């Protein structure tokens, strides 16, 4: 939690209740994570150049199209230079098609959807470049690569690639841009608008025994700084994070979200499967991309009742969040990894609804720290039961109710809305308080508030 003397400058941002950053006091309230819903299977990887180890998926929403990239065939092992990067696309994020691209041959035929072949395909991690200076020939960028055969495992290398259209790729330089790390997982990249720089989130081996995550920053995608390990609060347990799937949250770009695949290497649930290990997905957030909040230590996505998801490297979240329906975010997860019917499934979660402040039947309340906002309306992303309710009170910096904005001045709010406007007896305009330190007091009964935003309407 923040000190009750600290003033939060929130402007007109969407502030999700996924951590305690805004919360100063709470009573009878739980910070509750929202698990995703498993939806449709969007693609099965049954082509000869794909195989049951298809992996490291990335989804990119681009001008009415959802682009999907993934590792296909790995004929021998991780160091095979015939590994392939495959591409599929969809207009609705549910029905994906493999375009016949004719760029690379596989077993004598170029009738496939392969967009790259080589060591870079082991963990090819593309991005749409949202930087204001992105050149036309580099609208898409990627990192990929592992140690060549015969090279020590820890001497991996990442090459930078670029593309004008997301289909035709070439290396930006002949030499790798990052070296001397294993890089044997999904080393994802993104444009960070908060740093005005590129970020790479990669796996490393802490003390050579724990799979962990660290990050690097680059101004130009060629020169990368030394990696900075993630930090956590002191009471957070050490766990094996195989991948990280880190994103800047759409619509709340000041927040970083991560969906690490937690790996329990010693467990085995399905006797006939040849490999040991179990996986599930975690959820964590950050406000600077380096220190990560783990308010939720439980799994965000469990393996579920499908026994083929109770084997080693299933339940890996694809990198990227897309918005197909106005009210939902869509993510994607690998299922049945290293089974003959390996597949990718869509997940959905409420927009900006990864967690909430939750009040049960007996009710509870939350007071925020002092905050300074801009805008003339207070909007809540909330849901209640038919009998539930939410009341809102605005306080001065010292915690005293402001006349006209007391909880008793408003009819209880109930329903289920992404942008529910808070109204008091004298109206909904809060512009007179903009730019001044205020606190917000929420009273909840059988209700959830997922996010809040002050906004000009």
Short mmCIF file of C-alpha atoms in Angstrom, two decimals:
data_model
loop_
_atom_site.label_atom_id
_atom_site.label_comp_id
_atom_site.label_asym_id
_atom_site.label_seq_id
_atom_site.Cartn_x
_atom_site.Cartn_y
_atom_site.Cartn_z
CA UNK A 1 0.00 0.00 0.00
CA UNK A 2 1.02 3.61 -0.50
CA UNK A 3 1.74 5.89 2.43
CA UNK A 4 -1.37 7.83 3.40
CA UNK A 5 0.69 11.01 2.92
CA UNK A 6 1.57 10.25 -0.70
CA UNK A 7 -0.57 11.87 -3.41
CA UNK A 8 -1.20 9.77 -6.51
CA UNK A 9 -1.26 11.68 -9.79
CA UNK A 10 -3.75 9.66 -11.84
CA UNK A 11 -5.01 12.23 -14.35
CA UNK A 12 -7.65 10.54 -16.48
CA UNK A 13 -6.02 7.10 -16.49
CA UNK A 14 -7.88 3.85 -16.06
CA UNK A 15 -6.76 2.58 -12.66
CA UNK A 16 -7.31 -1.15 -12.29
CA UNK A 17 -7.69 -2.69 -8.86
CA UNK A 18 -5.01 -5.30 -9.42
CA UNK A 19 -2.75 -4.14 -6.59
CA UNK A 20 -2.93 -2.03 -3.43
CA UNK A 21 -1.30 1.05 -4.95
CA UNK A 22 -4.36 3.30 -4.59
CA UNK A 23 -5.72 1.69 -1.43
CA UNK A 24 -5.04 3.39 1.89
CA UNK A 25 -7.58 1.65 4.12
CA UNK A 26 -9.95 -1.27 3.66
CA UNK A 27 -12.36 -3.11 5.91
CA UNK A 28 -14.38 -6.18 4.96
CA UNK A 29 -12.94 -5.99 1.45
CA UNK A 30 -10.90 -8.55 -0.49
CA UNK A 31 -8.60 -7.84 -3.42
CA UNK A 32 -9.83 -10.68 -5.64
CA UNK A 33 -8.26 -12.04 -8.83
CA UNK A 34 -10.56 -12.85 -11.77
CA UNK A 35 -9.74 -16.17 -13.51
CA UNK A 36 -10.23 -16.23 -17.29
CA UNK A 37 -12.85 -18.26 -19.12
CA UNK A 38 -11.74 -20.96 -21.55
CA UNK A 39 -13.48 -20.43 -24.88
CA UNK A 40 -13.04 -21.84 -28.39
CA UNK A 41 -10.17 -23.92 -29.75
CA UNK A 42 -8.91 -21.61 -32.50
CA UNK A 43 -6.27 -23.78 -34.18
CA UNK A 44 -4.96 -27.36 -34.11
CA UNK A 45 -1.38 -27.90 -35.22
CA UNK A 46 -1.69 -30.89 -37.50
CA UNK A 47 0.42 -29.83 -40.49
CA UNK A 48 3.65 -31.75 -41.16
CA UNK A 49 5.74 -28.60 -40.64
CA UNK A 50 4.11 -27.88 -37.26
CA UNK A 51 4.04 -30.89 -34.96
CA UNK A 52 3.21 -31.54 -31.34
CA UNK A 53 5.89 -29.16 -30.02
CA UNK A 54 4.38 -26.06 -31.65
CA UNK A 55 5.16 -23.34 -29.17
CA UNK A 56 5.90 -19.72 -28.20
CA UNK A 57 2.82 -18.08 -29.67
CA UNK A 58 2.41 -14.35 -30.28
CA UNK A 59 -0.82 -12.56 -31.21
CA UNK A 60 -0.83 -9.05 -32.68
CA UNK A 61 -3.93 -6.97 -33.34
CA UNK A 62 -3.26 -5.00 -36.50
CA UNK A 63 -5.79 -2.94 -38.46
CA UNK A 64 -8.76 -5.27 -38.19
CA UNK A 65 -6.69 -8.43 -38.33
CA UNK A 66 -5.35 -10.75 -35.63
CA UNK A 67 -1.90 -12.04 -36.58
CA UNK A 68 -0.63 -15.27 -34.99
CA UNK A 69 3.02 -16.37 -35.01
CA UNK A 70 4.36 -19.62 -33.59
CA UNK A 71 7.17 -22.13 -33.72
CA UNK A 72 6.54 -25.05 -36.01
CA UNK A 73 8.72 -28.02 -36.83
CA UNK A 74 11.86 -28.75 -34.81
CA UNK A 75 13.22 -31.83 -36.63
CA UNK A 76 16.00 -32.77 -34.22
CA UNK A 77 16.31 -30.54 -31.14
CA UNK A 78 16.44 -26.93 -29.98
CA UNK A 79 19.62 -26.33 -31.98
CA UNK A 80 18.29 -27.53 -35.34
CA UNK A 81 18.60 -24.81 -37.97
CA UNK A 82 15.55 -26.14 -39.85
CA UNK A 83 13.10 -24.92 -37.24
CA UNK A 84 10.23 -22.92 -38.74
CA UNK A 85 8.21 -19.87 -37.78
CA UNK A 86 4.60 -20.16 -38.93
CA UNK A 87 1.91 -17.54 -39.46
CA UNK A 88 -1.88 -17.56 -39.34
CA UNK A 89 -4.45 -14.78 -39.32
CA UNK A 90 -8.03 -14.13 -38.33
CA UNK A 91 -10.63 -11.40 -38.68
CA UNK A 92 -12.52 -12.35 -35.53
CA UNK A 93 -9.81 -13.86 -33.32
CA UNK A 94 -11.64 -17.20 -33.37
CA UNK A 95 -11.34 -18.63 -36.88
CA UNK A 96 -7.70 -18.65 -37.97
CA UNK A 97 -6.50 -19.44 -41.49
CA UNK A 98 -3.04 -20.41 -42.66
CA UNK A 99 -2.25 -18.40 -45.80
CA UNK A 100 -0.22 -20.25 -48.44
CA UNK A 101 2.80 -17.97 -48.68
CA UNK A 102 5.27 -19.87 -50.84
CA UNK A 103 8.30 -18.41 -49.05
CA UNK A 104 10.08 -21.51 -47.73
CA UNK A 105 10.14 -25.14 -48.79
CA UNK A 106 9.25 -27.97 -46.48
CA UNK A 107 9.91 -31.47 -47.80
CA UNK A 108 10.02 -30.16 -51.36
CA UNK A 109 6.91 -27.98 -51.27
CA UNK A 110 6.48 -24.26 -50.56
CA UNK A 111 2.70 -24.57 -50.10
CA UNK A 112 2.79 -23.63 -46.43
CA UNK A 113 2.55 -20.73 -44.00
CA UNK A 114 6.22 -20.56 -43.00
CA UNK A 115 7.64 -17.02 -42.71
CA UNK A 116 11.14 -17.84 -41.39
CA UNK A 117 13.49 -20.79 -41.00
CA UNK A 118 16.58 -21.07 -38.88
CA UNK A 119 17.73 -20.96 -35.26
CA UNK A 120 15.79 -17.71 -34.82
CA UNK A 121 12.60 -19.73 -35.22
CA UNK A 122 13.16 -21.61 -31.98
CA UNK A 123 11.72 -18.67 -30.03
CA UNK A 124 10.83 -16.09 -32.70
CA UNK A 125 9.19 -13.18 -30.82
CA UNK A 126 7.61 -10.53 -33.08
CA UNK A 127 6.00 -7.19 -32.29
CA UNK A 128 4.18 -4.43 -34.15
CA UNK A 129 6.36 -1.36 -33.73
CA UNK A 130 4.21 1.39 -32.20
CA UNK A 131 7.10 3.79 -31.76
CA UNK A 132 6.57 7.17 -33.48
CA UNK A 133 9.84 6.78 -35.40
CA UNK A 134 9.19 3.30 -36.85
CA UNK A 135 10.45 3.13 -40.43
CA UNK A 136 8.25 1.63 -43.15
CA UNK A 137 10.65 -1.25 -43.71
CA UNK A 138 10.61 -2.02 -39.97
CA UNK A 139 6.95 -1.77 -38.98
CA UNK A 140 7.35 -5.22 -37.47
CA UNK A 141 10.36 -6.31 -35.43
CA UNK A 142 11.40 -9.54 -33.76
CA UNK A 143 14.08 -11.18 -31.66
CA UNK A 144 15.00 -14.84 -31.92
CA UNK A 145 17.80 -17.34 -31.55
CA UNK A 146 19.57 -19.87 -29.36
CA UNK A 147 23.10 -21.19 -29.07
CA UNK A 148 24.23 -22.93 -32.31
CA UNK A 149 24.99 -26.62 -32.10
CA UNK A 150 28.34 -27.23 -30.44
CA UNK A 151 28.26 -23.91 -28.58
CA UNK A 152 27.95 -23.89 -24.78
CA UNK A 153 24.34 -23.65 -23.65
CA UNK A 154 24.86 -20.36 -21.85
CA UNK A 155 26.34 -18.73 -24.98
CA UNK A 156 23.00 -18.15 -26.67
CA UNK A 157 22.41 -15.24 -28.99
CA UNK A 158 19.46 -13.20 -30.15
CA UNK A 159 19.23 -11.78 -33.66
CA UNK A 160 17.10 -8.76 -34.52
CA UNK A 161 14.77 -9.09 -37.50
CA UNK A 162 12.41 -6.66 -39.18
CA UNK A 163 9.62 -6.68 -41.74
CA UNK A 164 7.50 -4.12 -43.59
CA UNK A 165 4.38 -6.30 -43.55
CA UNK A 166 4.78 -8.99 -40.88
CA UNK A 167 5.28 -11.64 -43.58
CA UNK A 168 8.60 -10.95 -45.31
CA UNK A 169 11.37 -10.90 -42.73
CA UNK A 170 15.10 -10.17 -42.85
CA UNK A 171 17.85 -9.75 -40.29
CA UNK A 172 18.61 -6.18 -39.24
CA UNK A 173 22.28 -7.08 -38.78
CA UNK A 174 24.43 -10.07 -39.60
CA UNK A 175 25.60 -10.31 -35.99
CA UNK A 176 23.39 -11.00 -32.96
CA UNK A 177 22.31 -7.98 -30.92
CA UNK A 178 22.31 -9.72 -27.51
CA UNK A 179 24.67 -12.52 -26.51
CA UNK A 180 25.97 -14.59 -23.60
CA UNK A 181 22.63 -15.70 -22.18
CA UNK A 182 20.89 -19.07 -22.72
CA UNK A 183 17.83 -17.42 -24.39
CA UNK A 184 16.20 -20.86 -24.58
CA UNK A 185 12.67 -19.61 -23.86
CA UNK A 186 10.29 -16.96 -25.25
CA UNK A 187 12.24 -13.69 -25.08
CA UNK A 188 9.40 -11.34 -25.82
CA UNK A 189 9.76 -7.75 -27.05
CA UNK A 190 7.50 -4.71 -26.93
CA UNK A 191 7.49 -0.96 -27.39
CA UNK A 192 7.31 0.68 -23.98
CA UNK A 193 5.58 4.08 -24.25
CA UNK A 194 6.51 4.87 -20.65
CA UNK A 195 10.23 4.59 -21.39
CA UNK A 196 10.05 5.61 -25.07
CA UNK A 197 12.19 2.55 -25.70
CA UNK A 198 12.03 -1.12 -26.64
CA UNK A 199 11.99 -3.73 -23.90
CA UNK A 200 12.99 -7.37 -23.98
CA UNK A 201 11.72 -9.69 -21.24
CA UNK A 202 13.76 -12.88 -21.17
CA UNK A 203 14.24 -15.92 -18.99
CA UNK A 204 17.47 -16.43 -17.12
CA UNK A 205 18.67 -18.95 -14.58
CA UNK A 206 19.06 -17.36 -11.14
CA UNK A 207 21.95 -19.08 -9.37
CA UNK A 208 21.88 -21.55 -12.29
CA UNK A 209 18.92 -23.38 -10.79
CA UNK A 210 15.80 -21.15 -10.79
CA UNK A 211 14.01 -20.05 -13.95
CA UNK A 212 13.46 -16.32 -13.52
CA UNK A 213 12.73 -13.20 -15.58
CA UNK A 214 14.82 -10.13 -16.31
CA UNK A 215 14.53 -7.27 -18.79
CA UNK A 216 16.61 -5.01 -21.00
CA UNK A 217 15.93 -1.67 -22.69
CA UNK A 218 17.03 -0.45 -26.12
CA UNK A 219 16.54 2.91 -27.86
CA UNK A 220 16.90 1.45 -31.37
CA UNK A 221 16.44 -2.36 -31.19
CA UNK A 222 20.15 -2.83 -31.88
CA UNK A 223 21.98 -1.66 -28.77
CA UNK A 224 20.64 -3.28 -25.60
CA UNK A 225 21.45 -2.40 -22.00
CA UNK A 226 22.49 -4.97 -19.41
CA UNK A 227 19.58 -7.03 -18.12
CA UNK A 228 17.88 -6.05 -14.86
CA UNK A 229 16.34 -8.91 -12.82
CA UNK A 230 12.74 -8.64 -11.67
CA UNK A 231 12.32 -7.62 -8.04
CA UNK A 232 9.46 -8.55 -5.71
CA UNK A 233 8.36 -7.84 -2.17
CA UNK A 234 10.34 -9.70 0.47
CA UNK A 235 7.59 -12.18 1.38
CA UNK A 236 7.04 -13.45 -2.19
CA UNK A 237 8.06 -17.11 -2.72
CA UNK A 238 10.64 -18.08 -5.32
CA UNK A 239 8.99 -20.01 -8.16
CA UNK A 240 10.03 -21.34 -11.56
CA UNK A 241 8.78 -18.99 -14.30
CA UNK A 242 9.27 -20.68 -17.65
CA UNK A 243 7.85 -17.87 -19.82
CA UNK A 244 6.47 -14.43 -18.98
CA UNK A 245 4.05 -13.14 -21.71
CA UNK A 246 4.56 -9.55 -20.53
CA UNK A 247 2.45 -6.79 -22.09
CA UNK A 248 1.67 -3.12 -21.68
CA UNK A 249 -2.04 -3.19 -20.81
CA UNK A 250 -4.30 -1.93 -23.63
CA UNK A 251 -6.17 1.16 -22.50
CA UNK A 252 -4.12 1.41 -19.30
CA UNK A 253 -0.66 1.70 -20.80
CA UNK A 254 0.98 2.85 -17.57
CA UNK A 255 0.52 -0.71 -16.30
CA UNK A 256 2.58 -3.77 -17.18
CA UNK A 257 0.91 -7.17 -16.94
CA UNK A 258 2.61 -10.54 -16.99
CA UNK A 259 1.26 -14.08 -17.27
CA UNK A 260 4.19 -16.33 -16.32
CA UNK A 261 3.98 -20.03 -16.92
CA UNK A 262 4.81 -21.59 -13.55
CA UNK A 263 6.70 -24.84 -13.94
CA UNK A 264 6.55 -27.57 -11.28
CA UNK A 265 9.32 -29.78 -12.62
CA UNK A 266 9.17 -32.58 -10.04
CA UNK A 267 5.49 -33.52 -10.46
CA UNK A 268 3.93 -36.01 -12.87
CA UNK A 269 0.18 -36.61 -13.18
CA UNK A 270 -0.25 -38.67 -16.38
CA UNK A 271 1.83 -41.88 -16.12
CA UNK A 272 1.92 -42.68 -19.84
CA UNK A 273 3.28 -39.27 -20.83
CA UNK A 274 7.04 -39.53 -21.41
CA UNK A 275 7.97 -36.26 -19.66
CA UNK A 276 7.63 -35.07 -16.09
CA UNK A 277 6.56 -31.62 -14.96
CA UNK A 278 3.32 -29.65 -14.57
CA UNK A 279 2.47 -26.08 -15.54
CA UNK A 280 -0.12 -23.44 -14.82
CA UNK A 281 -0.37 -19.68 -15.39
CA UNK A 282 0.19 -16.89 -12.88
CA UNK A 283 -0.79 -13.21 -12.98
CA UNK A 284 1.28 -10.28 -11.80
CA UNK A 285 1.57 -6.56 -12.48
CA UNK A 286 4.08 -3.74 -12.38
CA UNK A 287 4.14 0.04 -12.52
CA UNK A 288 7.72 0.34 -13.77
CA UNK A 289 8.38 -2.95 -15.56
CA UNK A 290 11.03 -4.04 -13.04
CA UNK A 291 9.41 -4.32 -9.59
CA UNK A 292 6.49 -6.74 -9.80
CA UNK A 293 3.46 -6.95 -7.55
CA UNK A 294 2.36 -10.46 -6.66
CA UNK A 295 -0.76 -9.75 -4.67
CA UNK A 296 -2.06 -13.04 -6.06
CA UNK A 297 0.03 -16.13 -5.37
CA UNK A 298 -2.62 -18.55 -6.61
CA UNK A 299 -2.81 -19.71 -10.23
CA UNK A 300 -4.66 -17.42 -12.63
CA UNK A 301 -5.30 -20.35 -15.01
CA UNK A 302 -5.37 -23.93 -13.69
CA UNK A 303 -4.91 -27.00 -15.93
CA UNK A 304 -8.59 -27.92 -15.44
CA UNK A 305 -10.26 -31.29 -16.02
CA UNK A 306 -8.58 -32.04 -19.35
CA UNK A 307 -5.91 -34.58 -18.40
CA UNK A 308 -3.76 -33.64 -21.40
CA UNK A 309 -3.22 -30.25 -19.79
CA UNK A 310 -1.72 -31.99 -16.76
CA UNK A 311 1.56 -32.60 -18.57
CA UNK A 312 4.72 -30.49 -18.53
CA UNK A 313 4.60 -27.45 -20.83
CA UNK A 314 0.88 -26.95 -21.47
CA UNK A 315 -1.01 -23.89 -20.18
CA UNK A 316 1.46 -21.42 -21.68
CA UNK A 317 -0.09 -18.02 -22.43
CA UNK A 318 0.61 -16.54 -25.86
CA UNK A 319 2.20 -13.12 -25.86
CA UNK A 320 -0.40 -10.42 -26.52
CA UNK A 321 -3.86 -9.21 -25.54
CA UNK A 322 -6.43 -8.48 -28.24
CA UNK A 323 -9.87 -6.94 -28.03
CA UNK A 324 -12.49 -8.58 -30.22
CA UNK A 325 -15.62 -7.75 -28.25
CA UNK A 326 -15.96 -4.30 -26.62
CA UNK A 327 -16.43 -5.76 -23.16
CA UNK A 328 -13.75 -8.48 -23.22
CA UNK A 329 -10.03 -8.97 -23.59
CA UNK A 330 -8.93 -12.12 -25.42
CA UNK A 331 -5.77 -14.07 -24.68
CA UNK A 332 -4.66 -17.48 -25.96
CA UNK A 333 -3.23 -20.56 -24.28
CA UNK A 334 -1.39 -23.67 -25.45
CA UNK A 335 -3.09 -26.96 -24.64
CA UNK A 336 -2.01 -30.61 -25.07
CA UNK A 337 1.65 -29.71 -25.56
CA UNK A 338 3.63 -32.70 -26.91
CA UNK A 339 0.41 -34.63 -27.57
CA UNK A 340 -0.68 -35.45 -31.12
CA UNK A 341 -3.69 -33.11 -30.87
CA UNK A 342 -1.85 -30.01 -29.60
CA UNK A 343 -4.07 -26.92 -29.87
CA UNK A 344 -4.45 -23.22 -29.11
CA UNK A 345 -7.50 -22.03 -27.17
CA UNK A 346 -8.93 -18.56 -26.68
CA UNK A 347 -9.42 -17.19 -23.18
CA UNK A 348 -11.50 -14.18 -22.23
CA UNK A 349 -11.47 -11.84 -19.26
CA UNK A 350 -13.49 -8.72 -18.58
CA UNK A 351 -11.91 -5.57 -20.04
CA UNK A 352 -9.62 -4.18 -17.33
CA UNK A 353 -11.12 -6.82 -15.07
CA UNK A 354 -8.15 -8.98 -14.10
CA UNK A 355 -8.97 -8.36 -10.43
CA UNK A 356 -11.33 -6.34 -8.28
CA UNK A 357 -12.02 -4.94 -4.87
CA UNK A 358 -14.74 -7.29 -3.68
CA UNK A 359 -17.30 -6.74 -0.98
CA UNK A 360 -19.32 -9.73 0.22
CA UNK A 361 -22.88 -9.93 1.47
CA UNK A 362 -22.03 -8.29 4.80
CA UNK A 363 -20.39 -5.38 3.00
CA UNK A 364 -17.16 -3.49 3.36
CA UNK A 365 -15.41 -0.28 2.43
CA UNK A 366 -12.25 1.04 0.82
CA UNK A 367 -10.60 4.45 1.14
CA UNK A 368 -8.04 5.49 -1.42
CA UNK A 369 -4.91 7.48 -0.77
CA UNK A 370 -5.10 11.15 -1.79
CA UNK A 371 -5.19 11.45 -5.56
CA UNK A 372 -5.25 14.22 -8.14
CA UNK A 373 -7.41 13.64 -11.22
CA UNK A 374 -8.50 15.42 -14.37
CA UNK A 375 -11.95 15.16 -15.92
CA UNK A 376 -15.55 15.87 -14.99
CA UNK A 377 -17.04 12.42 -14.36
CA UNK A 378 -16.12 9.39 -12.26
CA UNK A 379 -16.62 6.11 -14.11
CA UNK A 380 -16.61 2.66 -12.53
CA UNK A 381 -16.08 -0.72 -14.14
CA UNK A 382 -18.24 -2.69 -11.72
CA UNK A 383 -20.69 -5.54 -11.19
CA UNK A 384 -23.15 -6.32 -8.41
CA UNK A 385 -25.67 -9.01 -7.65
CA UNK A 386 -29.37 -8.18 -7.96
CA UNK A 387 -29.37 -7.34 -4.26
CA UNK A 388 -25.89 -5.81 -4.18
CA UNK A 389 -24.86 -2.17 -4.25
CA UNK A 390 -22.03 0.34 -4.44
CA UNK A 391 -21.94 3.79 -2.87
CA UNK A 392 -19.23 6.37 -3.48
CA UNK A 393 -18.11 9.28 -1.35
CA UNK A 394 -15.50 11.91 -2.16
CA UNK A 395 -13.32 13.13 0.72
CA UNK A 396 -10.82 15.90 1.17
CA UNK A 397 -7.15 15.10 1.68
CA UNK A 398 -7.67 14.80 5.43
CA UNK A 399 -10.44 12.26 4.92
CA UNK A 400 -13.46 14.48 5.61
CA UNK A 401 -16.55 14.07 3.38
CA UNK A 402 -17.05 16.79 0.78
CA UNK A 403 -20.44 18.44 0.75
CA UNK A 404 -22.61 17.20 -2.09
CA UNK A 405 -20.45 14.11 -2.65
CA UNK A 406 -21.33 12.09 0.44
CA UNK A 407 -22.47 8.46 0.25
CA UNK A 408 -25.86 9.50 1.60
CA UNK A 409 -26.20 11.92 -1.33
CA UNK A 410 -26.40 9.17 -3.94
CA UNK A 411 -28.74 6.35 -4.78
CA UNK A 412 -26.91 3.01 -4.49
CA UNK A 413 -25.33 1.95 -7.76
CA UNK A 414 -26.16 -1.56 -8.95
CA UNK A 415 -25.88 -3.47 -12.22
CA UNK A 416 -22.99 -4.52 -14.44
CA UNK A 417 -21.24 -1.80 -16.47
CA UNK A 418 -17.80 -1.11 -17.89
CA UNK A 419 -18.23 2.66 -17.57
CA UNK A 420 -20.92 3.31 -15.00
CA UNK A 421 -21.20 7.02 -14.18
CA UNK A 422 -21.33 7.87 -10.48
CA UNK A 423 -24.21 10.28 -9.74
CA UNK A 424 -25.01 12.14 -6.56
CA UNK A 425 -28.22 13.97 -5.72
CA UNK A 426 -26.90 17.23 -7.19
CA UNK A 427 -25.51 15.59 -10.33
CA UNK A 428 -22.43 13.84 -11.63
CA UNK A 429 -20.05 16.72 -12.40
CA UNK A 430 -16.81 16.50 -10.38
CA UNK A 431 -14.82 19.05 -12.38
CA UNK A 432 -14.73 21.48 -9.42
CA UNK A 433 -12.48 18.97 -7.63
CA UNK A 434 -10.11 18.31 -10.54
CA UNK A 435 -6.49 19.18 -9.81
CA UNK A 436 -7.01 19.04 -6.04
CA UNK A 437 -6.06 16.19 -3.69
CA UNK A 438 -9.14 14.10 -2.89
CA UNK A 439 -9.81 10.64 -1.58
CA UNK A 440 -12.49 8.23 -2.76
CA UNK A 441 -14.46 6.05 -0.36
CA UNK A 442 -16.24 3.02 -1.78
CA UNK A 443 -18.90 1.08 0.12
CA UNK A 444 -19.59 -2.31 -1.45
CA UNK A 445 -22.13 -5.01 -0.70
CA UNK A 446 -22.09 -8.18 -2.83
CA UNK A 447 -20.24 -6.16 -5.45
CA UNK A 448 -16.97 -5.82 -7.34
CA UNK A 449 -15.16 -2.76 -8.68
CA UNK A 450 -12.59 -3.71 -11.31
CA UNK A 451 -11.33 -0.27 -12.27
CA UNK A 452 -12.04 3.43 -11.93
CA UNK A 453 -11.44 6.41 -14.18
CA UNK A 454 -12.02 10.13 -14.01
CA UNK A 455 -12.85 11.27 -17.52
CA UNK A 456 -14.23 14.23 -19.44
CA UNK A 457 -17.60 13.43 -21.02
#
